[in-house]
Amino acid sequence: MKGKISLSTEFLGKKTKSPLVLPAGIMGMTWSGMRYVIENGCGIITSKSLTLESRSGHPGPVVAEFAGGLLNCMGLCNPGIIDGLAEINDFKKLMPEIPVIASVFATTAEDFAELSRYVNDSKSDFLELNLSCPNVMDEFGLPLAGSKEQVTDIVKLVKKVSKIPVIAKLSPNVTNLSEIAVTAEAAGADALCMINTLGPGMLVDIDLVKPVLSNRTGGVSGVCVKPIALRAVYESYSRVTIPIIGTGGIASGSDAVEMLMSGASLVGVGSAVYAGGIEVFNIINQGIAEYLKKHNYTNIGQIPRLEKLHEQA
Ligand SMILES: Cc1cc2nc3c(=O)[nH]c(=O)nc-3n(C[C@H](O)[C@H](O)[C@H](O)COP(=O)(O)O)c2cc1C
């Protein structure tokens, strides 16, 4: 097959030049951070998860690196919904064609609905419900994405209010993730994003004889979570028809292709930005393009998908 290779794709009716997404919590706090990421090859931005009131998060240290990735206990620090959306609006003035996902976090369906009213009045293209933060469990209890009832209540209420498509971000820290994916779809979610960080986990400073993170524990992300993210996406893809943003441990072009093959429509790249620097987006784009070329494909829609689970003999 001949023709120019293109990484552009469409997600819920919006065009993007690359399938790579900046996931929530990674450089998506300010318009300048968002622009920097896009200028370096990313296709779609997700904001930091925004709450009704600003939050200072946990005291440092809140991020620790280890051989397999990152441990973080940021504690949802964010400027609050009003100031957070102002950053998105400023970014959209500069780059109106780039899709932006506004991520929000609350603990009740009513507060999620309140947040989505604010997002309606912004220039955000999509609304992402963070149903799954593991590093604020001391404060808020188990992730909402662990309960089918809560996922149903939140997604249903938000869908009544939201004027833009709604993405449910799910947690890997449940025993029935694909069941929760089906539940979110049934409640009206337009897309899914998975996975949030795994855990909580812990690292120990052996000289100080104490946990490395101030909060003792945090969410695990980066290369070590890739197999879990791929499995989560694949099992959910086998059971739902809505698109999935596959996130977790993606650091190379071949990782991204694995994620697309497992059923993702877009691919999140978070911790790899810490590990590999901002160049990582262009490196991954290039790796995907090389894969397309090797197999005589011209666009990512031609990458074959794994046979769905229930389709297997
Ligand atoms: C420092 C840090 C902060 C994060 N903050 C958020 C957040 O605010 N909201 C959210 O939904 N996910 C948050 N996440 C999870 C990421 O969006 C992503 O789902 C996870 O890190 C897995 O992807 P990765 O392995 O590519 O990093 C955060 C992750 C990290 C490392």
PDB file of C-alpha atoms in Angstrom, residues 73-227:
ATOM      1  CA  CYS A  73       0.388  11.219  46.615  1.00  0.00           C
ATOM      2  CA  MET A  74      -0.325  14.641  45.128  1.00  0.00           C
ATOM      3  CA  GLY A  75      -3.648  14.608  46.945  1.00  0.00           C
ATOM      4  CA  LEU A  76      -5.547  16.332  44.124  1.00  0.00           C
ATOM      5  CA  CYS A  77      -3.868  19.717  44.560  1.00  0.00           C
ATOM      6  CA  ASN A  78      -5.562  22.104  42.134  1.00  0.00           C
ATOM      7  CA  PRO A  79      -6.617  25.758  41.928  1.00  0.00           C
ATOM      8  CA  GLY A  80     -10.350  24.933  42.021  1.00  0.00           C
ATOM      9  CA  ILE A  81     -12.821  24.735  39.161  1.00  0.00           C
ATOM     10  CA  ILE A  82     -13.045  28.467  38.375  1.00  0.00           C
ATOM     11  CA  ASP A  83      -9.316  29.144  38.090  1.00  0.00           C
ATOM     12  CA  GLY A  84      -8.663  25.749  36.463  1.00  0.00           C
ATOM     13  CA  LEU A  85     -11.208  26.414  33.712  1.00  0.00           C
ATOM     14  CA  ALA A  86      -9.706  29.873  33.168  1.00  0.00           C
ATOM     15  CA  GLU A  87      -6.428  28.132  32.233  1.00  0.00           C
ATOM     16  CA  ILE A  88      -8.277  25.896  29.767  1.00  0.00           C
ATOM     17  CA  ASN A  89     -10.049  28.923  28.259  1.00  0.00           C
ATOM     18  CA  ASP A  90      -6.740  30.768  27.850  1.00  0.00           C
ATOM     19  CA  PHE A  91      -5.197  27.723  26.188  1.00  0.00           C
ATOM     20  CA  LYS A  92      -8.169  27.417  23.807  1.00  0.00           C
ATOM     21  CA  LYS A  93      -7.722  31.079  22.811  1.00  0.00           C
ATOM     22  CA  LEU A  94      -4.218  30.156  21.660  1.00  0.00           C
ATOM     23  CA  MET A  95      -4.962  26.730  20.185  1.00  0.00           C
ATOM     24  CA  PRO A  96      -8.708  26.521  19.505  1.00  0.00           C
ATOM     25  CA  GLU A  97      -8.396  23.429  17.323  1.00  0.00           C
ATOM     26  CA  ILE A  98      -6.810  21.263  20.052  1.00  0.00           C
ATOM     27  CA  PRO A  99      -9.358  19.203  21.996  1.00  0.00           C
ATOM     28  CA  VAL A 100      -9.245  19.668  25.780  1.00  0.00           C
ATOM     29  CA  ILE A 101     -10.685  17.322  28.361  1.00  0.00           C
ATOM     30  CA  ALA A 102     -11.649  19.003  31.643  1.00  0.00           C
ATOM     31  CA  SER A 103     -11.098  16.501  34.459  1.00  0.00           C
ATOM     32  CA  VAL A 104     -13.162  16.965  37.608  1.00  0.00           C
ATOM     33  CA  PHE A 105     -13.217  15.260  40.998  1.00  0.00           C
ATOM     34  CA  ALA A 106     -15.928  15.179  43.653  1.00  0.00           C
ATOM     35  CA  THR A 107     -17.336  12.662  46.085  1.00  0.00           C
ATOM     36  CA  THR A 108     -21.066  12.999  45.434  1.00  0.00           C
ATOM     37  CA  ALA A 109     -23.189  12.931  42.283  1.00  0.00           C
ATOM     38  CA  GLU A 110     -24.517  16.411  43.148  1.00  0.00           C
ATOM     39  CA  ASP A 111     -21.034  17.911  43.347  1.00  0.00           C
ATOM     40  CA  PHE A 112     -20.029  16.237  40.068  1.00  0.00           C
ATOM     41  CA  ALA A 113     -23.163  17.779  38.505  1.00  0.00           C
ATOM     42  CA  GLU A 114     -22.233  21.177  39.948  1.00  0.00           C
ATOM     43  CA  LEU A 115     -18.738  20.869  38.456  1.00  0.00           C
ATOM     44  CA  SER A 116     -20.185  19.950  35.063  1.00  0.00           C
ATOM     45  CA  ARG A 117     -22.324  23.116  35.098  1.00  0.00           C
ATOM     46  CA  TYR A 118     -19.114  25.134  35.398  1.00  0.00           C
ATOM     47  CA  VAL A 119     -17.486  23.086  32.618  1.00  0.00           C
ATOM     48  CA  ASN A 120     -20.513  23.779  30.369  1.00  0.00           C
ATOM     49  CA  ASP A 121     -19.618  27.467  30.530  1.00  0.00           C
ATOM     50  CA  SER A 122     -15.995  26.856  29.496  1.00  0.00           C
ATOM     51  CA  LYS A 123     -14.335  26.131  26.183  1.00  0.00           C
ATOM     52  CA  SER A 124     -13.603  22.502  27.187  1.00  0.00           C
ATOM     53  CA  ASP A 125     -14.477  19.885  24.566  1.00  0.00           C
ATOM     54  CA  PHE A 126     -14.985  16.939  26.905  1.00  0.00           C
ATOM     55  CA  LEU A 127     -15.691  16.350  30.581  1.00  0.00           C
ATOM     56  CA  GLU A 128     -13.798  13.585  32.408  1.00  0.00           C
ATOM     57  CA  LEU A 129     -15.101  12.296  35.726  1.00  0.00           C
ATOM     58  CA  ASN A 130     -12.240  11.174  37.943  1.00  0.00           C
ATOM     59  CA  LEU A 131     -14.017   8.337  39.740  1.00  0.00           C
ATOM     60  CA  SER A 132     -10.828   6.730  40.832  1.00  0.00           C
ATOM     61  CA  CYS A 133      -8.145   8.635  42.747  1.00  0.00           C
ATOM     62  CA  PRO A 134      -6.373   6.196  45.095  1.00  0.00           C
ATOM     63  CA  ASN A 135      -4.177   8.653  46.971  1.00  0.00           C
ATOM     64  CA  VAL A 136      -6.947  10.493  48.790  1.00  0.00           C
ATOM     65  CA  MET A 137      -8.518   7.366  50.262  1.00  0.00           C
ATOM     66  CA  ASP A 138      -7.685   8.438  53.840  1.00  0.00           C
ATOM     67  CA  GLU A 139      -9.769  11.523  53.206  1.00  0.00           C
ATOM     68  CA  PHE A 140     -12.564  10.270  50.957  1.00  0.00           C
ATOM     69  CA  GLY A 141     -12.725   6.487  51.397  1.00  0.00           C
ATOM     70  CA  LEU A 142     -12.710   3.899  48.630  1.00  0.00           C
ATOM     71  CA  PRO A 143     -12.693   5.039  44.979  1.00  0.00           C
ATOM     72  CA  LEU A 144     -16.188   5.717  43.635  1.00  0.00           C
ATOM     73  CA  ALA A 145     -15.377   3.552  40.628  1.00  0.00           C
ATOM     74  CA  GLY A 146     -15.522   0.524  42.932  1.00  0.00           C
ATOM     75  CA  SER A 147     -19.289   0.777  43.263  1.00  0.00           C
ATOM     76  CA  LYS A 148     -21.661   0.109  40.380  1.00  0.00           C
ATOM     77  CA  GLU A 149     -24.402   2.063  42.155  1.00  0.00           C
ATOM     78  CA  GLN A 150     -22.250   5.159  42.650  1.00  0.00           C
ATOM     79  CA  VAL A 151     -20.932   5.046  39.076  1.00  0.00           C
ATOM     80  CA  THR A 152     -24.501   4.791  37.786  1.00  0.00           C
ATOM     81  CA  ASP A 153     -25.781   7.645  39.969  1.00  0.00           C
ATOM     82  CA  ILE A 154     -22.912   9.987  39.111  1.00  0.00           C
ATOM     83  CA  VAL A 155     -22.811   9.327  35.367  1.00  0.00           C
ATOM     84  CA  LYS A 156     -26.605   9.509  35.007  1.00  0.00           C
ATOM     85  CA  LEU A 157     -26.886  12.811  36.858  1.00  0.00           C
ATOM     86  CA  VAL A 158     -23.913  14.381  35.068  1.00  0.00           C
ATOM     87  CA  LYS A 159     -25.274  13.282  31.685  1.00  0.00           C
ATOM     88  CA  LYS A 160     -28.479  15.193  32.438  1.00  0.00           C
ATOM     89  CA  VAL A 161     -26.474  18.362  33.075  1.00  0.00           C
ATOM     90  CA  SER A 162     -23.457  18.206  30.757  1.00  0.00           C
ATOM     91  CA  LYS A 163     -23.606  19.848  27.334  1.00  0.00           C
ATOM     92  CA  ILE A 164     -20.389  18.097  26.226  1.00  0.00           C
ATOM     93  CA  PRO A 165     -19.470  14.392  25.994  1.00  0.00           C
ATOM     94  CA  VAL A 166     -18.693  12.692  29.299  1.00  0.00           C
ATOM     95  CA  ILE A 167     -15.715  10.379  29.869  1.00  0.00           C
ATOM     96  CA  ALA A 168     -15.674   8.104  32.948  1.00  0.00           C
ATOM     97  CA  LYS A 169     -12.154   7.525  34.290  1.00  0.00           C
ATOM     98  CA  LEU A 170     -11.979   4.167  35.980  1.00  0.00           C
ATOM     99  CA  SER A 171      -9.794   2.637  38.654  1.00  0.00           C
ATOM    100  CA  PRO A 172      -7.795  -0.566  38.304  1.00  0.00           C
ATOM    101  CA  ASN A 173      -8.179  -1.083  42.052  1.00  0.00           C
ATOM    102  CA  VAL A 174     -11.376  -3.071  41.763  1.00  0.00           C
ATOM    103  CA  THR A 175     -12.044  -6.734  41.187  1.00  0.00           C
ATOM    104  CA  ASN A 176     -14.556  -6.193  38.378  1.00  0.00           C
ATOM    105  CA  LEU A 177     -13.219  -3.425  36.159  1.00  0.00           C
ATOM    106  CA  SER A 178     -14.915  -4.492  32.930  1.00  0.00           C
ATOM    107  CA  GLU A 179     -18.195  -4.789  34.849  1.00  0.00           C
ATOM    108  CA  ILE A 180     -17.767  -1.166  35.965  1.00  0.00           C
ATOM    109  CA  ALA A 181     -16.989  -0.228  32.344  1.00  0.00           C
ATOM    110  CA  VAL A 182     -20.275  -1.809  31.237  1.00  0.00           C
ATOM    111  CA  THR A 183     -22.068   0.016  34.075  1.00  0.00           C
ATOM    112  CA  ALA A 184     -20.611   3.394  33.048  1.00  0.00           C
ATOM    113  CA  GLU A 185     -21.647   2.811  29.440  1.00  0.00           C
ATOM    114  CA  ALA A 186     -25.166   1.788  30.480  1.00  0.00           C
ATOM    115  CA  ALA A 187     -25.449   4.963  32.593  1.00  0.00           C
ATOM    116  CA  GLY A 188     -24.693   7.045  29.497  1.00  0.00           C
ATOM    117  CA  ALA A 189     -20.923   7.653  29.485  1.00  0.00           C
ATOM    118  CA  ASP A 190     -19.737   8.647  26.011  1.00  0.00           C
ATOM    119  CA  ALA A 191     -16.229   7.223  26.530  1.00  0.00           C
ATOM    120  CA  LEU A 192     -13.992   5.642  29.145  1.00  0.00           C
ATOM    121  CA  CYS A 193     -10.481   6.419  30.314  1.00  0.00           C
ATOM    122  CA  MET A 194      -8.461   3.762  32.082  1.00  0.00           C
ATOM    123  CA  ILE A 195      -6.442   3.206  34.141  1.00  0.00           C
ATOM    124  CA  ASN A 196      -5.878   5.616  36.979  1.00  0.00           C
ATOM    125  CA  THR A 197      -2.946   4.809  39.259  1.00  0.00           C
ATOM    126  CA  LEU A 198      -2.667   1.427  40.907  1.00  0.00           C
ATOM    127  CA  GLY A 199      -2.415   0.907  44.603  1.00  0.00           C
ATOM    128  CA  PRO A 200      -1.921   2.452  46.935  1.00  0.00           C
ATOM    129  CA  GLY A 201       1.739   1.441  47.129  1.00  0.00           C
ATOM    130  CA  MET A 202       4.677   2.386  49.341  1.00  0.00           C
ATOM    131  CA  LEU A 203       8.441   2.961  49.095  1.00  0.00           C
ATOM    132  CA  VAL A 204      10.854   3.063  52.053  1.00  0.00           C
ATOM    133  CA  ASP A 205      13.887   5.295  52.608  1.00  0.00           C
ATOM    134  CA  ILE A 206      16.297   2.820  54.204  1.00  0.00           C
ATOM    135  CA  ASP A 207      18.636   5.470  55.629  1.00  0.00           C
ATOM    136  CA  LEU A 208      15.917   7.558  57.216  1.00  0.00           C
ATOM    137  CA  VAL A 209      13.944   4.409  58.080  1.00  0.00           C
ATOM    138  CA  LYS A 210      10.672   5.916  56.971  1.00  0.00           C
ATOM    139  CA  PRO A 211       8.316   5.834  54.010  1.00  0.00           C
ATOM    140  CA  VAL A 212       9.531   8.016  51.119  1.00  0.00           C
ATOM    141  CA  LEU A 213       6.219   9.814  50.596  1.00  0.00           C
ATOM    142  CA  SER A 214       4.862  12.237  53.173  1.00  0.00           C
ATOM    143  CA  ASN A 215       1.507  10.512  53.000  1.00  0.00           C
ATOM    144  CA  ARG A 216       3.255   7.107  53.435  1.00  0.00           C
ATOM    145  CA  THR A 217       1.389   5.632  50.452  1.00  0.00           C
ATOM    146  CA  GLY A 218       0.536   6.758  46.914  1.00  0.00           C
ATOM    147  CA  GLY A 219      -0.695   5.664  43.506  1.00  0.00           C
ATOM    148  CA  VAL A 220       1.634   3.616  41.293  1.00  0.00           C
ATOM    149  CA  SER A 221       2.047   4.540  37.614  1.00  0.00           C
ATOM    150  CA  GLY A 222       4.559   4.137  34.790  1.00  0.00           C
ATOM    151  CA  VAL A 223       6.036   1.144  32.994  1.00  0.00           C
ATOM    152  CA  CYS A 224       5.198  -1.379  35.722  1.00  0.00           C
ATOM    153  CA  VAL A 225       1.436  -0.822  35.288  1.00  0.00           C
ATOM    154  CA  LYS A 226       1.384  -1.369  31.516  1.00  0.00           C
ATOM    155  CA  PRO A 227       0.297  -5.041  31.608  1.00  0.00           C
TER     156      PRO A 227
END
